[in-house]
Coordinates of C-alpha atoms in Angstrom, one line a residue:
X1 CA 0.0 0.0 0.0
X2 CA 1.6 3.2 -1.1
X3 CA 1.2 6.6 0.7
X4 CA -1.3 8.0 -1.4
X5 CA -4.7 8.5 0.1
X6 CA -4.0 8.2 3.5
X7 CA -6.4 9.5 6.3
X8 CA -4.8 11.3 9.5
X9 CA -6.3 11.3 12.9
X10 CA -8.7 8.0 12.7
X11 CA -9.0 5.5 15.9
X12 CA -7.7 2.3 16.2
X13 CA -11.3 0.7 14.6
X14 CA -11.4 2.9 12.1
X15 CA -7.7 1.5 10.9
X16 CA -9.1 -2.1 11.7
X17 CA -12.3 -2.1 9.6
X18 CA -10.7 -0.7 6.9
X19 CA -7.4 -3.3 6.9
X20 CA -10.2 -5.5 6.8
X21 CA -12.3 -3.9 4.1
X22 CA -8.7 -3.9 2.0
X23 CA -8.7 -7.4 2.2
X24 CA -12.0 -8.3 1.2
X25 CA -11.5 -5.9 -1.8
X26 CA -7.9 -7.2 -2.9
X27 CA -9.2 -11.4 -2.1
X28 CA -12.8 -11.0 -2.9
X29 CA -13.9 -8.4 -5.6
X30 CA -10.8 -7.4 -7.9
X31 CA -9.8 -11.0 -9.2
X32 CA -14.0 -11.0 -10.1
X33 CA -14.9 -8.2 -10.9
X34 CA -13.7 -7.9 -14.5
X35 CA -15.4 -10.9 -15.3
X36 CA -18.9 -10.7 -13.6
X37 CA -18.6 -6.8 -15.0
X38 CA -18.5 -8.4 -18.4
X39 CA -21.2 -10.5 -17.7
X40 CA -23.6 -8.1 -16.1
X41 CA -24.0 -10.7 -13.5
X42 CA -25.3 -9.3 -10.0
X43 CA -22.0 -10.2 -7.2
X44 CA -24.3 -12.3 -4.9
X45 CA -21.0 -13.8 -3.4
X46 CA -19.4 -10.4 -2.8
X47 CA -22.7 -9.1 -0.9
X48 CA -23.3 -12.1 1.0
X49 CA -19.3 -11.8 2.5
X50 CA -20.3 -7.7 2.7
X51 CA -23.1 -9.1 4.7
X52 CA -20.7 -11.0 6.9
X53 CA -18.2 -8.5 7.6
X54 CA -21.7 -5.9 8.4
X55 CA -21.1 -3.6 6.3
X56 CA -24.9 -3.0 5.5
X57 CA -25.4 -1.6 9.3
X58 CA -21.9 0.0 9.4
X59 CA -23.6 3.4 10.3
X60 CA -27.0 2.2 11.6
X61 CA -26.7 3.0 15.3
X62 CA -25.6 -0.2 18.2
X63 CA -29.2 -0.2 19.7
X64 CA -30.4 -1.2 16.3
X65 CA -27.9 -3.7 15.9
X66 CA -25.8 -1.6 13.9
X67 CA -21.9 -0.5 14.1
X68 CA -22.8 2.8 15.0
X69 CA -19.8 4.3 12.6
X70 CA -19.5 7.8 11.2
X71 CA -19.9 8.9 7.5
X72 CA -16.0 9.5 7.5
X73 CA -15.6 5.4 8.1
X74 CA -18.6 4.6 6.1
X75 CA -16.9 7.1 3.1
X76 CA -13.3 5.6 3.5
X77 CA -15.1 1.9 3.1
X78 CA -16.8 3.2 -0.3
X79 CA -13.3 4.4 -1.2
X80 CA -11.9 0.7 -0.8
X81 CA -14.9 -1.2 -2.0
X82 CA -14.6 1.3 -5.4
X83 CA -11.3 0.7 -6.0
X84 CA -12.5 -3.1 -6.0
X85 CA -15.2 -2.4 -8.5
X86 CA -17.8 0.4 -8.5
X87 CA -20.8 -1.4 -8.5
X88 CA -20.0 -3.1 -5.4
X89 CA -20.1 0.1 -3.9
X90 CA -23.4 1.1 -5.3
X91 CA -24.8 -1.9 -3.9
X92 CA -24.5 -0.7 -0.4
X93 CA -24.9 3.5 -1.1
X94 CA -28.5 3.5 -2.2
X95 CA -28.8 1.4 1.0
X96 CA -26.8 3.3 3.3
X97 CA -29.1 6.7 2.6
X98 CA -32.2 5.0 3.4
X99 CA -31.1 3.9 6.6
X100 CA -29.6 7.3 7.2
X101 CA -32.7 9.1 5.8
X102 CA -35.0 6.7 8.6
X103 CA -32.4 6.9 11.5
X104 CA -32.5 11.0 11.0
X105 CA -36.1 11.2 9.8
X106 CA -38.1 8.7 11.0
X107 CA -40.5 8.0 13.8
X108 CA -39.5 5.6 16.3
X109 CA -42.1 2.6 15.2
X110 CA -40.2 3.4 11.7
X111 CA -36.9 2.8 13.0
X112 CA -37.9 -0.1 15.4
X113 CA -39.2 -1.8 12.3
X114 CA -36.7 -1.4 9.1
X115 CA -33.0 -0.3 11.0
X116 CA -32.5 -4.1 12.6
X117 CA -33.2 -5.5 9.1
X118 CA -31.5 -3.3 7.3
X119 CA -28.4 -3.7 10.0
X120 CA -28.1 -7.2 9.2
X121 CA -28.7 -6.9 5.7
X122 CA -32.4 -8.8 5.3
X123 CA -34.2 -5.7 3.8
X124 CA -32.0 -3.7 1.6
X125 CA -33.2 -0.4 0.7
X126 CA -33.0 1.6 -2.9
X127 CA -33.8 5.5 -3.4
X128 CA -36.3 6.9 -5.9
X129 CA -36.2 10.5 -6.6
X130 CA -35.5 10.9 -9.8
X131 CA -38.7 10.6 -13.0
X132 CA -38.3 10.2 -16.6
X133 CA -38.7 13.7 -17.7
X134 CA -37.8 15.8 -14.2
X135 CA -33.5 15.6 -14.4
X136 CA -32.4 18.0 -11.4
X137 CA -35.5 20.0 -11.3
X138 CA -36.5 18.1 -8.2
X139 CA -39.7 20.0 -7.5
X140 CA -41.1 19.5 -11.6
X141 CA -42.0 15.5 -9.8
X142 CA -45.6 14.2 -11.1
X143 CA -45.3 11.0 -9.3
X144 CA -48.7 11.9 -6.7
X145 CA -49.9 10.4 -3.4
X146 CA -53.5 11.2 -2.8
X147 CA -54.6 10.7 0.4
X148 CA -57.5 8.0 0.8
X149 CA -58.3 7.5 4.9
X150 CA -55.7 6.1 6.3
X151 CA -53.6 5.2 3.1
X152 CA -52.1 7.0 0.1
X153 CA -52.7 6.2 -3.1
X154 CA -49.6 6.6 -4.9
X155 CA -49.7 7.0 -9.3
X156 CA -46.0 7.7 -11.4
X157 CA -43.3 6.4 -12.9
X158 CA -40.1 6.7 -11.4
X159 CA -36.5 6.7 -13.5
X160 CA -32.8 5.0 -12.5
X161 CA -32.9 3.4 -9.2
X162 CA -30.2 1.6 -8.4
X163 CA -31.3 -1.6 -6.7
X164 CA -34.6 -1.3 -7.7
X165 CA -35.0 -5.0 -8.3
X166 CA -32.9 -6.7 -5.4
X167 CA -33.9 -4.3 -3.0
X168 CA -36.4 -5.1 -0.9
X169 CA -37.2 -1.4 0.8
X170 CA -37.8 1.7 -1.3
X171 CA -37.7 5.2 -0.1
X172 CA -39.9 7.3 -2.8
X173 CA -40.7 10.7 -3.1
X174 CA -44.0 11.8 -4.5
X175 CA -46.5 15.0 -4.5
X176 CA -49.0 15.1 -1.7
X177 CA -49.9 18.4 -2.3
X178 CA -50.6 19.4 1.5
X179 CA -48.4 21.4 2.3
X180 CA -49.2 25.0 1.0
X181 CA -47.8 27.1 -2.1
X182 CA -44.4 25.9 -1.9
X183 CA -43.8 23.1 -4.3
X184 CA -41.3 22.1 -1.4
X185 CA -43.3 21.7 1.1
X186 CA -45.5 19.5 -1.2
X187 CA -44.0 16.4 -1.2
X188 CA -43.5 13.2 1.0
X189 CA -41.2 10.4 1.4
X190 CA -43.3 6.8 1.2
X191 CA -41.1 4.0 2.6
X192 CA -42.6 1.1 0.4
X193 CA -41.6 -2.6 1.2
X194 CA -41.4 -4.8 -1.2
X195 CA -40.3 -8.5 -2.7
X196 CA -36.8 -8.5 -4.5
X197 CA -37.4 -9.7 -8.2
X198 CA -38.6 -7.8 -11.8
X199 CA -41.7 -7.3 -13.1
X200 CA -45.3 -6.9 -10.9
X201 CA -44.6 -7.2 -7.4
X202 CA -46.6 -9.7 -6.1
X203 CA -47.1 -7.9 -2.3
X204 CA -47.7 -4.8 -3.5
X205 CA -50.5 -4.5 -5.9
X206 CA -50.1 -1.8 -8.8
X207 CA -45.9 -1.8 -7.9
X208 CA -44.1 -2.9 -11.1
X209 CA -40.1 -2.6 -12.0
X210 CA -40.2 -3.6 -15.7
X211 CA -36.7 -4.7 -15.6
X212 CA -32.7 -3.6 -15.7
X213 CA -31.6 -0.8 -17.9
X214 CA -28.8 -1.2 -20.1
X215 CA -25.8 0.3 -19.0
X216 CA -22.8 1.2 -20.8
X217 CA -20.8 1.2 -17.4
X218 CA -22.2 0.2 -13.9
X219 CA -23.0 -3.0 -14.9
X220 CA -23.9 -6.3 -12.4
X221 CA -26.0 -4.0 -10.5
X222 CA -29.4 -3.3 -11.8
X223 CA -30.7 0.2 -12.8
X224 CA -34.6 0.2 -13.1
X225 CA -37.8 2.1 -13.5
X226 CA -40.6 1.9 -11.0
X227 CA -44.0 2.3 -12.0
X228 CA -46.9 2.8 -9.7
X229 CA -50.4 2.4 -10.4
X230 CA -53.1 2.8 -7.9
X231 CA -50.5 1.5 -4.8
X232 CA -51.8 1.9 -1.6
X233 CA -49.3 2.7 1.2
X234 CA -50.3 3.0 4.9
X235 CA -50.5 6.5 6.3
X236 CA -48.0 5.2 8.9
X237 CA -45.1 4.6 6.0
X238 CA -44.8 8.4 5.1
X239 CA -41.2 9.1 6.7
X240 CA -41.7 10.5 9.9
X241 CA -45.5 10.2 9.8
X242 CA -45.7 13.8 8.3
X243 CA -46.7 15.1 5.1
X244 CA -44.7 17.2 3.0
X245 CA -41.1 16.8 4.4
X246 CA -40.1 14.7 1.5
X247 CA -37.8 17.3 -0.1
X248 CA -35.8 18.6 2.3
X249 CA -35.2 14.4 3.7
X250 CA -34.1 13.5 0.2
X251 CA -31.6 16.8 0.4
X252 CA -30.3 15.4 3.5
X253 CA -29.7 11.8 1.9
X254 CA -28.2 13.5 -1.2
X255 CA -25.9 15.2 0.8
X256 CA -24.6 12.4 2.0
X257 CA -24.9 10.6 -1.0
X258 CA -22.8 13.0 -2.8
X259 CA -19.7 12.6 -0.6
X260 CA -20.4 8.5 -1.0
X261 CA -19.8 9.4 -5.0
X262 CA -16.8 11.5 -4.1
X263 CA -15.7 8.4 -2.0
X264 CA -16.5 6.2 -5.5
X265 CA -14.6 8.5 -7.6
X266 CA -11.6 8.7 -4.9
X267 CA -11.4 4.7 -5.0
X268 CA -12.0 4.5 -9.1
X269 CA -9.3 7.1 -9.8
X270 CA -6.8 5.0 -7.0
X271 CA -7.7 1.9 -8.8
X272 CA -6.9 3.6 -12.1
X273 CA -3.3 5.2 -10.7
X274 CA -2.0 2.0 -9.3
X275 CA -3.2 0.1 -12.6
X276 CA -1.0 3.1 -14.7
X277 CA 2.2 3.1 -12.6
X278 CA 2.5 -0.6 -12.8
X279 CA 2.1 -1.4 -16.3
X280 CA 4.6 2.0 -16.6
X281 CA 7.4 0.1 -15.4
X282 CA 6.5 -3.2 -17.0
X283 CA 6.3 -1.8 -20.7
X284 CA 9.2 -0.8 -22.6
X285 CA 10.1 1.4 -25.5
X286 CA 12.7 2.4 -27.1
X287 CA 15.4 0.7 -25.4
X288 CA 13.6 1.6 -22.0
X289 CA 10.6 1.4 -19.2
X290 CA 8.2 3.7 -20.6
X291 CA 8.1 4.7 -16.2
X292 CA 11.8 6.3 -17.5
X293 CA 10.8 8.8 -20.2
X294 CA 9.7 12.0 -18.5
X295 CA 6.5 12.5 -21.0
X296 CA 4.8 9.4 -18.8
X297 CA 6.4 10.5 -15.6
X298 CA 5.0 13.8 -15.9
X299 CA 1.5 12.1 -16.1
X300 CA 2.1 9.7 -12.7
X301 CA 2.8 12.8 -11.2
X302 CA -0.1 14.9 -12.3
X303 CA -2.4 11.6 -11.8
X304 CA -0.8 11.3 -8.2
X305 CA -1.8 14.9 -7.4
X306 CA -5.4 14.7 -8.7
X307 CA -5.9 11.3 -6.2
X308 CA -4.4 12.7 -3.3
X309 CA -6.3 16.6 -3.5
X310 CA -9.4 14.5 -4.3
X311 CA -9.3 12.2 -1.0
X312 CA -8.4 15.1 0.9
X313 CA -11.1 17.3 0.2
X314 CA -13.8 14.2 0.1
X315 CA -12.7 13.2 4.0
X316 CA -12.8 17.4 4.5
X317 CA -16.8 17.2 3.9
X318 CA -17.4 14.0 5.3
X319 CA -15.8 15.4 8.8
X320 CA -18.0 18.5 8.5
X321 CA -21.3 16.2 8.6
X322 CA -20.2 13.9 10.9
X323 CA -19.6 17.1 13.2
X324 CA -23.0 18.0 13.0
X325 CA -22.4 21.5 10.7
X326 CA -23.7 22.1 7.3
X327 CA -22.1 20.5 4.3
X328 CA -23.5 21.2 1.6
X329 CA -20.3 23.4 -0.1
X330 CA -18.2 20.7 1.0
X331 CA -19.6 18.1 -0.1
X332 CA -20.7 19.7 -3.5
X333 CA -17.1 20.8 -4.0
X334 CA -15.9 17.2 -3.1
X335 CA -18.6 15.5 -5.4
X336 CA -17.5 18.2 -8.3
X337 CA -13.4 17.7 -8.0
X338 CA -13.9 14.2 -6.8
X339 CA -15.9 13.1 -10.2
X340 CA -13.9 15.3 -12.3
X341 CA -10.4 13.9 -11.6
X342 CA -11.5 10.7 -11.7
X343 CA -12.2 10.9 -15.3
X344 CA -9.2 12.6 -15.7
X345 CA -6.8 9.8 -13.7
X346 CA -9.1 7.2 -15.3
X347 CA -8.3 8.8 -19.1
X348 CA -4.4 9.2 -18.3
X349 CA -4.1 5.3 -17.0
X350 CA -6.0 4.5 -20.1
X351 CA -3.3 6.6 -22.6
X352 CA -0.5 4.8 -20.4
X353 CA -1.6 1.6 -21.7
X354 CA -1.4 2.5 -25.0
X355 CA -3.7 0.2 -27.3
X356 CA -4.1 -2.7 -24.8
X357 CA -5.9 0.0 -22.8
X358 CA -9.0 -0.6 -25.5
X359 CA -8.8 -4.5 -24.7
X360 CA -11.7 -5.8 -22.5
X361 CA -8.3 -8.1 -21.3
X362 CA -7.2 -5.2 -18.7
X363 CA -9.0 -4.3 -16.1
X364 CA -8.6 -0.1 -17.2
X365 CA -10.9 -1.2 -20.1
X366 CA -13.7 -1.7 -17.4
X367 CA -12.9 2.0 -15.4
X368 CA -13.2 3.7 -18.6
X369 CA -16.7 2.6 -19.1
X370 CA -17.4 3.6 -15.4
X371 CA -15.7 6.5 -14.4
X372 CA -17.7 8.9 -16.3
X373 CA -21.2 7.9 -14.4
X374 CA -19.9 9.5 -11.7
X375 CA -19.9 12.8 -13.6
X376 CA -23.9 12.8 -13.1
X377 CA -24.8 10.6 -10.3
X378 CA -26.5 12.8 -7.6
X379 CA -26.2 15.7 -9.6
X380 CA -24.2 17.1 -12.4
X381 CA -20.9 18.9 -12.3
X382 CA -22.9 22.2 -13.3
X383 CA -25.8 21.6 -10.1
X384 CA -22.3 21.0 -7.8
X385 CA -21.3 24.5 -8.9
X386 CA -24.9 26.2 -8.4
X387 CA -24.8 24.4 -5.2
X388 CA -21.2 25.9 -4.3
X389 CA -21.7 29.4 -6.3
X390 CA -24.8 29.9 -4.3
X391 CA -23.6 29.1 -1.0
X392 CA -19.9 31.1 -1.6
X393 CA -22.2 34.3 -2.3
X394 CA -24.2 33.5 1.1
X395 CA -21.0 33.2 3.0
X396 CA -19.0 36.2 1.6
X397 CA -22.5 38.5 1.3
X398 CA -21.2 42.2 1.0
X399 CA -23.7 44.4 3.5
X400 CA -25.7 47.1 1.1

């Protein structure tokens, strides 16, 4: 393990878990991954040992049978599980913000109920927010929950849920329209159980995911649509058992989210260095390494710098949540640089390797195809810098 990407100031469990976490990645994912990536093949292995080692409760709270860890551990863990392969790492995100999204949001018979399961891995959770024709204009949602006694009756389509077929929990987000003017104050977050599989869902009448996307990158876990018609949810499955809070709960899970992708592009664009500098001093031309000529040695360095300021700045924002502060600059700067390197690192490994680099045979091959996903999962580079522009103007507001 080389010195890049190295975390100052963690405990003695933070160190463990993450040694651990290593391991699993180096024995586990990376000699698979190429091949069930290839395949499009869902890593039931890899999440049953995930399973195992806890991971899916790794920031759900002790009392709920949990590790109780901060986002900073649960970040650093992405970063490992990423380098590994991507996907892996999406497997547990979508999860990981539903649990935080109940454990911050929801009301105690809420938590009582999904947090042990989800601890432990039994009900794994998947987030809908985004529709078909909506992109990052979250409050332009159609998907509607009308209230009917003491149920909703929920009518939409929702677009690119990761998860959506193997999960077994969903966290949507639909118009209620109870809560005023505001289109903000107008939506609610349904927690909807249901069975793992495609097409209708056999507990929940009206619930159908038609089936996995094709991807040109992200591939072995499964991107679907959701389409409701006529589902009825329980009044007591609105998170937090109020109307219209859905918006600002699903801001709170982005937020977090978008410092798990900075933790995906941190691990992708390690992954993509360490795969560069090796086949740089195994390669030779004329007469030499191609590590010796300066033109390639330039590039390490420039690739090194991009991983290292990336990490850096992604642990920077998940410190300033786990402190209890706002984080929205940070961690829309670290989603921004985090994405953006990676692409970067990811594109200079690939020229390293010359034309073997286009050979499904090396593993860069497979980064190629996924670094640039992290370039608009939760939220493009341009809503980062509305985010950041808009918060840098609050912060540094001149008095009139």
């Amino acid at each position: 393990m080389g010195r890049l990407a190295q975390t100052d100031g963690l405990t003695e469990i933070q160190r463990d878990i993450l040694a651990t976490v290593r391991d699993f990645v180096d024995k586990e994912i990376i000699p698979v991954a190429t091949e069930l990536e290839h395949k499009d093949e869902y890593p039931t292995a890899i999440v049953e040992g995930m399973k195992q080692l806890g991971l899916f409760g790794l920031t759900i709270p002790e009392e709920y049978g949990g590790l109780g860890e901060s986002l900073l551990t649960y970040a650093l863990v992405v970063e490992e599980i990423a380098r590994g392969w991507m996907s892996v790492s999406g497997i547990v995100n979508t999860h990981f913000i539903v649990a935080h999204m109940i454990n911050a949001h929801g009301t105690q018979e809420q938590k009582d109920h999904f947090l042990p399961k989800m601890a432990a891995g039994e009900i794994r959770g998947a987030f809908s927010m985004s529709e078909p024709g909506l992109g990052s204009d979250v409050s332009a949602i159609s998907t509607k929950g009308v209230k009917d006694g003491e149920f909703y009756v929920l009518n939409g389509q929702k677009m690119w849920l990761t998860n959506g077929g193997t999960s077994t929990l969903v966290a949507v987000l639909c118009k209620t329209d109870e809560g005023g003017s505001s289109p903000y104050k107008n939506m609610t977050t349904f927690l909807i159980e249901k069975t793992a599989g495609f097409g209708p869902n056999p507990t929940v009448p009206g619930l159908t995911v038609p089936g996995k996307i094709e991807k040109m990158g992200y591939k072995g876990v499964d991107t679907t649509e959701l389409v409701l018609q006529d589902v009825r949810i329980p009044a007591n499955r609105v998170l937090g058992g109020v109307p219209g809070r859905g918006f600002y709960q699903m801001m709170d899970g982005v937020e977090v989210g978008r410092v798990n992708v900075a933790a995906r592009g941190c691990g992708v664009a390690r992954r993509a260095f360490e795969l560069g500098i090796s086949y740089a001093q195994q390669r030779s031309t004329f007469g030499k390494k191609i590590a010796e000529h300066q033109a390639i040695q330039f590039k390490l360095a420039e690739m090194a710098t991009k991983v290292e300021a990336a990490h850096q700045m992604m642990v920077m924002a998940a410190r300033k949540k786990d402190s209890g502060e706002r984080n929205d600059l940070e961690a829309g700067m670290a989603k921004y640089l985090a994405s953006e390197y990676c692409k970067e690192v990811v594109e200079d490994a690939f020229r390293i390797h010359g034309g073997y680099g286009f050979s499904k045979e090396y593993e860069i091959e497979r980064l190629y195809r996924e670094a640039p996903m992290l370039l608009i999962g939760e939220g493009t580079a341009e809503i980062q810098k509305m985010i950041v522009g808009r918060r840098l103007l609050e912060e540094y507001k001149i008095a009139e």
